[in-house]
Every structure is written in C-alpha cells, then in structure tokens.
PDB file of C-alpha atoms in Angstrom:
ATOM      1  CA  UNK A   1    -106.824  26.255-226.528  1.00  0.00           C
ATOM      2  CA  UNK A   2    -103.113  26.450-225.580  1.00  0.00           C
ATOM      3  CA  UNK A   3    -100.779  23.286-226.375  1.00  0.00           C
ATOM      4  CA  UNK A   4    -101.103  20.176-223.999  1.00  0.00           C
ATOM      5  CA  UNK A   5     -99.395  20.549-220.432  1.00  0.00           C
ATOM      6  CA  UNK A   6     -99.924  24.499-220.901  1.00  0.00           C
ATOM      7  CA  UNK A   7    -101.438  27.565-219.681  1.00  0.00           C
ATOM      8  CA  UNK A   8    -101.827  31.370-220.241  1.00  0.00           C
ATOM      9  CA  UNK A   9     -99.472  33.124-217.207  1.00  0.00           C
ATOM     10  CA  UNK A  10    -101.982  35.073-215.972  1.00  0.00           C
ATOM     11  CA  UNK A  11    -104.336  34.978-212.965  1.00  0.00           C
ATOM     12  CA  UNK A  12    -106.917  37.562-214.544  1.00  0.00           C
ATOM     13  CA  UNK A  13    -110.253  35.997-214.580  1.00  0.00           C
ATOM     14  CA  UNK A  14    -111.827  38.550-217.571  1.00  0.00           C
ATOM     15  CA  UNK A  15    -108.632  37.013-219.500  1.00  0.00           C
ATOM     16  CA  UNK A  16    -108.697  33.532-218.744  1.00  0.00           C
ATOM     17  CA  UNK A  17    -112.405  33.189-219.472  1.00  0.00           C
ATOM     18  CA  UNK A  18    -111.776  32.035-223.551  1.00  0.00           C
ATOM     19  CA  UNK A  19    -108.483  29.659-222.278  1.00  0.00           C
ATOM     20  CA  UNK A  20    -110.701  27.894-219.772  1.00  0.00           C
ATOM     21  CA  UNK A  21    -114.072  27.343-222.237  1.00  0.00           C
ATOM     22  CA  UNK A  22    -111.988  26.158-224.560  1.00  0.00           C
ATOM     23  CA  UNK A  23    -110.096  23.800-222.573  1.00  0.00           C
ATOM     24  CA  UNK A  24    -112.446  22.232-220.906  1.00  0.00           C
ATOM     25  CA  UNK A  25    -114.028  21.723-224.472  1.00  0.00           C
ATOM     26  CA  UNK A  26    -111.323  19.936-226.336  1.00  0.00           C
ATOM     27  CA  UNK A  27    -109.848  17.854-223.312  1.00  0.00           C
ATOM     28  CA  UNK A  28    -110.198  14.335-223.471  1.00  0.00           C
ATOM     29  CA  UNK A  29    -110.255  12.640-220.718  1.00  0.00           C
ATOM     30  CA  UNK A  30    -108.283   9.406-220.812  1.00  0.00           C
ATOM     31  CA  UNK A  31    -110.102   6.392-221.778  1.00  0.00           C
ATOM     32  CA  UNK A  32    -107.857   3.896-219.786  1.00  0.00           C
ATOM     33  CA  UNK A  33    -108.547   5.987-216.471  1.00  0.00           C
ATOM     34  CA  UNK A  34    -112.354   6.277-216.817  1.00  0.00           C
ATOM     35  CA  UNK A  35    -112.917   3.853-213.974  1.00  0.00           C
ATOM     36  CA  UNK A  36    -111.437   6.214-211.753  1.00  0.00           C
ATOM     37  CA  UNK A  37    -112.812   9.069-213.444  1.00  0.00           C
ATOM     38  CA  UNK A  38    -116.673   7.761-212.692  1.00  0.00           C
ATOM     39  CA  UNK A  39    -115.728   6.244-209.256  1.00  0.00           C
ATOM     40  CA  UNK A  40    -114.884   9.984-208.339  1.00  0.00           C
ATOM     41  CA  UNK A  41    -118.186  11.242-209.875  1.00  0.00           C
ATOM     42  CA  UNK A  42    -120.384   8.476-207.958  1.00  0.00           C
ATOM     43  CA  UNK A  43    -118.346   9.041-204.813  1.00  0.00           C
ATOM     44  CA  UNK A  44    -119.110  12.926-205.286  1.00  0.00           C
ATOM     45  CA  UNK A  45    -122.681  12.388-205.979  1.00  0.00           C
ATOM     46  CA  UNK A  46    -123.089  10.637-203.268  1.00  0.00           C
ATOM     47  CA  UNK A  47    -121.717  13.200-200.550  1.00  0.00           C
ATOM     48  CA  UNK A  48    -124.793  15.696-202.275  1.00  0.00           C
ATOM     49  CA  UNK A  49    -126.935  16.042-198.926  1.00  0.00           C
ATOM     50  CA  UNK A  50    -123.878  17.226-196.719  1.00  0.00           C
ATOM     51  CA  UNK A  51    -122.630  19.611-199.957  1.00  0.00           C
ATOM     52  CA  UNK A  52    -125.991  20.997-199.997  1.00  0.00           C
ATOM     53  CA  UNK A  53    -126.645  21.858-196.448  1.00  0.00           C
ATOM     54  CA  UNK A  54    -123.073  23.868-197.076  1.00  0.00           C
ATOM     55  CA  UNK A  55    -123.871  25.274-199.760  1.00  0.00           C
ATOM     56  CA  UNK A  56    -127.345  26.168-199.716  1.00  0.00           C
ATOM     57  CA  UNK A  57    -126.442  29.494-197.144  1.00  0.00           C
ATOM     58  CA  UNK A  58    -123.578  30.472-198.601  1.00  0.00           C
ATOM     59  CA  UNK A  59    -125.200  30.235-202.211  1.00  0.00           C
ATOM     60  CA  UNK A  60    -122.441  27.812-203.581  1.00  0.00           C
ATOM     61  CA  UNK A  61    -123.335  25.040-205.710  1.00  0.00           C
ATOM     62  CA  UNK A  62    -123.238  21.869-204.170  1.00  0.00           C
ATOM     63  CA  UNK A  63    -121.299  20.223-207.217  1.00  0.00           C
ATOM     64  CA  UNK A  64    -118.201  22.558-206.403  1.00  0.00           C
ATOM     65  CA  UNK A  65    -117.762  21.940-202.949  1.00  0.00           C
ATOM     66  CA  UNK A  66    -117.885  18.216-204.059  1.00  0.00           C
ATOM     67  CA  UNK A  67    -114.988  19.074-206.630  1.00  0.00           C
ATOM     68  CA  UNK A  68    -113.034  20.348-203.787  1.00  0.00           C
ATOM     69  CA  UNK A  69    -113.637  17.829-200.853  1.00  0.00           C
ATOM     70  CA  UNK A  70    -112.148  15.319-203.556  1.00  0.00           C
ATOM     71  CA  UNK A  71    -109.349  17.069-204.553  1.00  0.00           C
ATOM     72  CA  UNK A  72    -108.389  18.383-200.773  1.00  0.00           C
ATOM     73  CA  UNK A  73    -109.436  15.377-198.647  1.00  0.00           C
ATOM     74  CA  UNK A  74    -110.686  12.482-200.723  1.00  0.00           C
ATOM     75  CA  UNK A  75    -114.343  12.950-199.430  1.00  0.00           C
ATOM     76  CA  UNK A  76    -113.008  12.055-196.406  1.00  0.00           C
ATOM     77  CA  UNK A  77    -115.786  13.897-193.882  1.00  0.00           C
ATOM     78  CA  UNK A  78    -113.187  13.018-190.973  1.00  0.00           C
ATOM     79  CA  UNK A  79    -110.690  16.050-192.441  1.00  0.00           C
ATOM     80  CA  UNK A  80    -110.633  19.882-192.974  1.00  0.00           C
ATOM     81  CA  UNK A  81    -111.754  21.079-196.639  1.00  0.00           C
ATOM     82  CA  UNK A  82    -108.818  23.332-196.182  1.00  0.00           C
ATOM     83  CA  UNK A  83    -106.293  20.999-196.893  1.00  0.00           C
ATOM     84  CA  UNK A  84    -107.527  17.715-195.790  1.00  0.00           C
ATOM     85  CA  UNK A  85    -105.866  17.685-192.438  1.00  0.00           C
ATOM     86  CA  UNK A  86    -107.834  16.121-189.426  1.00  0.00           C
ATOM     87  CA  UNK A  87    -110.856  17.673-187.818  1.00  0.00           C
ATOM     88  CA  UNK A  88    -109.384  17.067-184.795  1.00  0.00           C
ATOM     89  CA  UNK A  89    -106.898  19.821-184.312  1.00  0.00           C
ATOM     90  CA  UNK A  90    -107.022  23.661-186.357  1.00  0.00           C
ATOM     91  CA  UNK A  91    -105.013  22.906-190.075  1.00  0.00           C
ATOM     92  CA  UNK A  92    -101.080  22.243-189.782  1.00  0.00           C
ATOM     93  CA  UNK A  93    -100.334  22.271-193.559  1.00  0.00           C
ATOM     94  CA  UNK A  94    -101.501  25.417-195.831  1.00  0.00           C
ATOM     95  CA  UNK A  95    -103.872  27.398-194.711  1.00  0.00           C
ATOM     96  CA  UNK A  96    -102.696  26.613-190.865  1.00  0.00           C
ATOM     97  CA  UNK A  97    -104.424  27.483-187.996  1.00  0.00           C
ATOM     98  CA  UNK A  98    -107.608  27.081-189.427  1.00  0.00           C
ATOM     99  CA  UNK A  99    -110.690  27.357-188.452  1.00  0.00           C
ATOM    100  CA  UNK A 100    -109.886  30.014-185.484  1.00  0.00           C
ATOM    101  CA  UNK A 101    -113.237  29.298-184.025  1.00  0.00           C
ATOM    102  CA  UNK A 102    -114.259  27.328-182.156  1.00  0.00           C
ATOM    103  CA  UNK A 103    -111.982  25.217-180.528  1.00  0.00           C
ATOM    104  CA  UNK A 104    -111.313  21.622-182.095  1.00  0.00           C
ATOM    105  CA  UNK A 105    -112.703  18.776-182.907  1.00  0.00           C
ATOM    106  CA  UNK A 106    -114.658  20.030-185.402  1.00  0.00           C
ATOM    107  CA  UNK A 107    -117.944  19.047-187.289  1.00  0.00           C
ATOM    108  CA  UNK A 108    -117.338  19.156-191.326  1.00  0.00           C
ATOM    109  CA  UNK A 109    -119.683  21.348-192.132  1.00  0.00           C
ATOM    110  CA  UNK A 110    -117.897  23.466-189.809  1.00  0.00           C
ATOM    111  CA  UNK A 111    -114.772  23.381-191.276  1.00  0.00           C
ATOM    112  CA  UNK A 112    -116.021  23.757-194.748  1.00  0.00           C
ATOM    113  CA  UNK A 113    -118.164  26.806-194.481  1.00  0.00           C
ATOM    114  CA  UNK A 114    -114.832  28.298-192.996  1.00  0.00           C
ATOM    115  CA  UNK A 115    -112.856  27.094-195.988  1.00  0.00           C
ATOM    116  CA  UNK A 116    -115.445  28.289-198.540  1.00  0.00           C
ATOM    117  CA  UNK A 117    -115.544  31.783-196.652  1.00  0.00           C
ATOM    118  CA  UNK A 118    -112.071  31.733-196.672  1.00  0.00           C
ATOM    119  CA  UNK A 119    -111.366  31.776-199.954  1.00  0.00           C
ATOM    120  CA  UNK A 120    -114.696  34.489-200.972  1.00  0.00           C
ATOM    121  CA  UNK A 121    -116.579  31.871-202.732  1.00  0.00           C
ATOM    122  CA  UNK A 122    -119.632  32.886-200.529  1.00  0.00           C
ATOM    123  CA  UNK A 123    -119.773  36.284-202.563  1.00  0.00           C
ATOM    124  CA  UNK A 124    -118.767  34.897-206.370  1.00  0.00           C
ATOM    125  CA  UNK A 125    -122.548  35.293-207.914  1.00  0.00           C
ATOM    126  CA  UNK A 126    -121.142  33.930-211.065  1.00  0.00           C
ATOM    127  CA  UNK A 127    -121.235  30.197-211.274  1.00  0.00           C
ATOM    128  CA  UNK A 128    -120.887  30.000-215.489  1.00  0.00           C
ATOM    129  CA  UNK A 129    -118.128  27.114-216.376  1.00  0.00           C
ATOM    130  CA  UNK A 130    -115.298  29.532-216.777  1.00  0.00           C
ATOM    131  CA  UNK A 131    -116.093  31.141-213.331  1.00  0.00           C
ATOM    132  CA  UNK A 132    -115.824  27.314-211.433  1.00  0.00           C
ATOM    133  CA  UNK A 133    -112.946  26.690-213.314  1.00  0.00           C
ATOM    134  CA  UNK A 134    -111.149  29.408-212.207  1.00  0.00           C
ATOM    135  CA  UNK A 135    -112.238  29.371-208.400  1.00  0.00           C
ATOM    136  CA  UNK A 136    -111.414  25.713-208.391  1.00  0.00           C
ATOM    137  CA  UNK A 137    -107.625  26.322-209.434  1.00  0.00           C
ATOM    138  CA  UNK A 138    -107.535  29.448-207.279  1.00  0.00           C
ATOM    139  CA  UNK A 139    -108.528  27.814-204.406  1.00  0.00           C
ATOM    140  CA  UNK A 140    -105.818  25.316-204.804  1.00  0.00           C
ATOM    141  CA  UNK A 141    -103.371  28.213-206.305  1.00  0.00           C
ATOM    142  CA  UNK A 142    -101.863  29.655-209.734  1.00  0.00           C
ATOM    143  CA  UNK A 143     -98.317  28.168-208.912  1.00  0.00           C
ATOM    144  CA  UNK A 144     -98.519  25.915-211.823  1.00  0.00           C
ATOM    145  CA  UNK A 145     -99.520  29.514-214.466  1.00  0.00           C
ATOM    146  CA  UNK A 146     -96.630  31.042-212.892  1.00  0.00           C
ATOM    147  CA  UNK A 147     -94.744  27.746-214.852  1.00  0.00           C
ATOM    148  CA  UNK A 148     -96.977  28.424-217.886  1.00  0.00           C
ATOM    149  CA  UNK A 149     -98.083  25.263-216.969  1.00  0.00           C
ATOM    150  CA  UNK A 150    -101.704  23.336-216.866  1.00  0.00           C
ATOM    151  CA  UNK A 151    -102.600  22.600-213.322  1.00  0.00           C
ATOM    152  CA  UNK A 152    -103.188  18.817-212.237  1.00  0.00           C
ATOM    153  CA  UNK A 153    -105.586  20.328-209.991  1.00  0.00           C
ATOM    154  CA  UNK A 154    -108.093  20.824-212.763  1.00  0.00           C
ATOM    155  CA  UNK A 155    -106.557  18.716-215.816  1.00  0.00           C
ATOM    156  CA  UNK A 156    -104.995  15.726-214.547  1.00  0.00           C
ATOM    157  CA  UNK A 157    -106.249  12.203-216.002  1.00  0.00           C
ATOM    158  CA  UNK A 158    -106.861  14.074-219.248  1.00  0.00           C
ATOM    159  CA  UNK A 159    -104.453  15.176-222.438  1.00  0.00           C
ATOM    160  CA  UNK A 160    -104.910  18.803-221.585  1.00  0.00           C
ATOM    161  CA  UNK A 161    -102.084  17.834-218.385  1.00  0.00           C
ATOM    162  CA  UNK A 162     -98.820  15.787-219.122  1.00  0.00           C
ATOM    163  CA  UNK A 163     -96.543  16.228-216.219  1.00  0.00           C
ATOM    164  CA  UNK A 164     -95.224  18.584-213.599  1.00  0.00           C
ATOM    165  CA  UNK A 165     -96.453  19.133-210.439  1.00  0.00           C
ATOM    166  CA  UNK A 166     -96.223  20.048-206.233  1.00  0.00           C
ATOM    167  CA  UNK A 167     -95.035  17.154-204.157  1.00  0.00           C
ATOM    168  CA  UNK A 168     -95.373  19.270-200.870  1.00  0.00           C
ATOM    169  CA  UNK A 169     -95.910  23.143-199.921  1.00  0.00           C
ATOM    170  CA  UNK A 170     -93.659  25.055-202.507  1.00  0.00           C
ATOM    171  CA  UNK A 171     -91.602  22.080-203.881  1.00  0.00           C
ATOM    172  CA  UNK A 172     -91.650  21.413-207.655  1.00  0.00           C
ATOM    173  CA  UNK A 173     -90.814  18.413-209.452  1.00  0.00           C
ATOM    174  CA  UNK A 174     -91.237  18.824-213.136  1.00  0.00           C
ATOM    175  CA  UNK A 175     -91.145  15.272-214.009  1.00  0.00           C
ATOM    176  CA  UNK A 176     -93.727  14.037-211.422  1.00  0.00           C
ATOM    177  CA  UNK A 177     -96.934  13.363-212.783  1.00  0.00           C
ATOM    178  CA  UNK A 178    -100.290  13.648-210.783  1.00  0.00           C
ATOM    179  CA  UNK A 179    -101.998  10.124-209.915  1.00  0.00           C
ATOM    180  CA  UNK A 180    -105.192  12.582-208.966  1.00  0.00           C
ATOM    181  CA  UNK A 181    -108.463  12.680-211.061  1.00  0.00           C
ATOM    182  CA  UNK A 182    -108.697  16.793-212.076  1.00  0.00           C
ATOM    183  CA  UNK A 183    -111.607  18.537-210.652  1.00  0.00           C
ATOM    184  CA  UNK A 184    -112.656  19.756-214.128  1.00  0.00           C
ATOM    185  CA  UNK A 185    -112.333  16.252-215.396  1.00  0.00           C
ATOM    186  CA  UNK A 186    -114.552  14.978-212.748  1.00  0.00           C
ATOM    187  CA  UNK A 187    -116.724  18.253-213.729  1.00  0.00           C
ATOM    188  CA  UNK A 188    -116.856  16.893-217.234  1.00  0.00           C
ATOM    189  CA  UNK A 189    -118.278  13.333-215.446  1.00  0.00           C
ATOM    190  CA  UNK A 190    -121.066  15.073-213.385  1.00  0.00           C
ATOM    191  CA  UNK A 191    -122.265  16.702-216.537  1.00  0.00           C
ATOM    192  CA  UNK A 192    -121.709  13.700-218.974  1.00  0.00           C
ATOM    193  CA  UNK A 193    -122.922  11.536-216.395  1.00  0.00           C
ATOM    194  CA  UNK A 194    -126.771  13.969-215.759  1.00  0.00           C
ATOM    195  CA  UNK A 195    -125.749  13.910-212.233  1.00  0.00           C
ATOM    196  CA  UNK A 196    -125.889  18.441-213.123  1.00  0.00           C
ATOM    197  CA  UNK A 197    -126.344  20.462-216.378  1.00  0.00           C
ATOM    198  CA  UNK A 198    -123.846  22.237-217.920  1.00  0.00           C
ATOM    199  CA  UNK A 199    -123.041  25.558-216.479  1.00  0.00           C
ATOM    200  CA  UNK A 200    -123.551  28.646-219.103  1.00  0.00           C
ATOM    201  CA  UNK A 201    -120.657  29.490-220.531  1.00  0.00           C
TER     202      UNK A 201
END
C-alpha cells in the first residue's frame, strides 16, 4: 500500500482496485479509539431494517447505506443522506436543492433512495471490497486524491490517515485532523464484528 496519510492521484476505479485491497488490509485501526469504532458498528447494525427496505429495490447492500448515513448524518433518520441537512426543507449544503420531488418534509427513506440514485449506486452490480471502497469515497468526493492524500472519509481513526482534511465546502486545512470514525474502518468492524462477511475481493 502507499505510505500513511497517502493516496494514488487518480479517480480510475480499474486502477485503484490493488491501492484499496491493500489498504484496507494493512490498516490498523487505532486501539485507543475502538470504543468509538464498535459504538459506530452497533449503532449501524442497529439502523439494518430501515437500510434494508432502501436497499433491497435499488439492489444496494444494506451495510453501505449504513456506512454512509454515519458518515453524512450520524444515523440521524431526522436528516437528508445527502449531506445530513434536515428533512424538513430540500438540502442547503452540497448537493442543494435536493430531493426535487416532492415537496418537503420528507420521509428518510425518501431522501435516501434519492441520494443513492443520485450518485448511480442503484446500477453498480459490483459490490467486491474494492468496489464499496471506492463508491464510499466517491460519494463523499476525490478532493483529498487530488492532494495525494488518504481521505478521512474512509481512513480516519486508523494509521492509514494522519491529518488533513475539509472543514466546510471547498476549504482545506492541512493540519486539521478528522474526529470522525472512517467508513472503511467501521467496514473493517461489521466484518470483524460477524455483523456481514467479507466482500470478495
């Protein structure tokens, strides 16, 4: 894998497909954060039913979309899996306006099959580790490859991410450091945990 805190600039998937495996293989997550690391896996667990009842038409695992309310809203159910902005009105913050239809407040489940159609994931097939990996930090953006730099969005909590990240839309603080579990750490907990089985490589 590449050194700590870094990542292949590129946003090919057929070339990221090694970095990713590999990654996810040798991170270690860190030891003094695995309370937070499992209270994000039971927490996602737990949110399974509404995940699946997402998921099931669009032929998404339910796991993902449980990666992604964390990372976007904090499982909140109250908030857009867009961004985590309230049901109550369309998105303010990146993607805005969203969902088009119909008009506000609206139910999760809602919001999220918008968010997940959105972004294509209703036509990916492909669900191997690599492929999840990649959807998860495209869904959140490659800002952080254009850097050459490991995204928090996947990696944070674990030595694969040091520091560097996004404090609002477009702004870049290099020093900040993430205080958010990684999605592919917390995908390391579902599968560690037997809440899932590994996906093929």
């Amino acid at each position: 894998p590449p050194p700590p805190n870094t990542a292949t600039n590129s946003r090919s998937y057929a070339a990221l497909v090694d970095e990713y495996v590999a990654m996810f293989d040798a991170m270690q997550p860190h030891a003094d954060r695995a309370p937070l690391i499992d209270r994000m896996r039971r927490r996602l667990a737990q949110g399974r039913p509404h995940y699946e009842k997402v998921g099931g038409p669009l032929a998404i695992p339910w796991h993902f979309i449980g990666l992604i309310h964390g990372m976007e809203s904090s499982f909140n159910f109250g908030a857009h899996l867009h961004n985590g902005d309230s049901l109550n009105h369309r998105t303010v913050h990146v993607p805005a306006g969203k969902p088009e239809r119909p008009d506000p407040p609206f139910a999760w489940a809602t919001s999220a099959a918008d968010a997940l159609a959105g972004h294509g994931l209703q036509g990916v097939g492909d669900w191997s580790l690599p492929r999840q990996l990649f959807e998860l930090e495209r869904y959140n953006g490659f800002g952080y490859r254009f850097r050459g730099l490991a995204t928090p969005y996947l990696w944070s909590f674990s030595d694969r991410y040091v520091r560097g990240r996004f404090v609002s839309d477009g702004k870049f603080d290099p020093q900040s450091v993430s205080r958010q579990v990684g999605a592919a750490v917390t995908l390391k907990a579902l599968i560690d945990g037997q809440d899932i089985a590994r996906p093929p490589n």
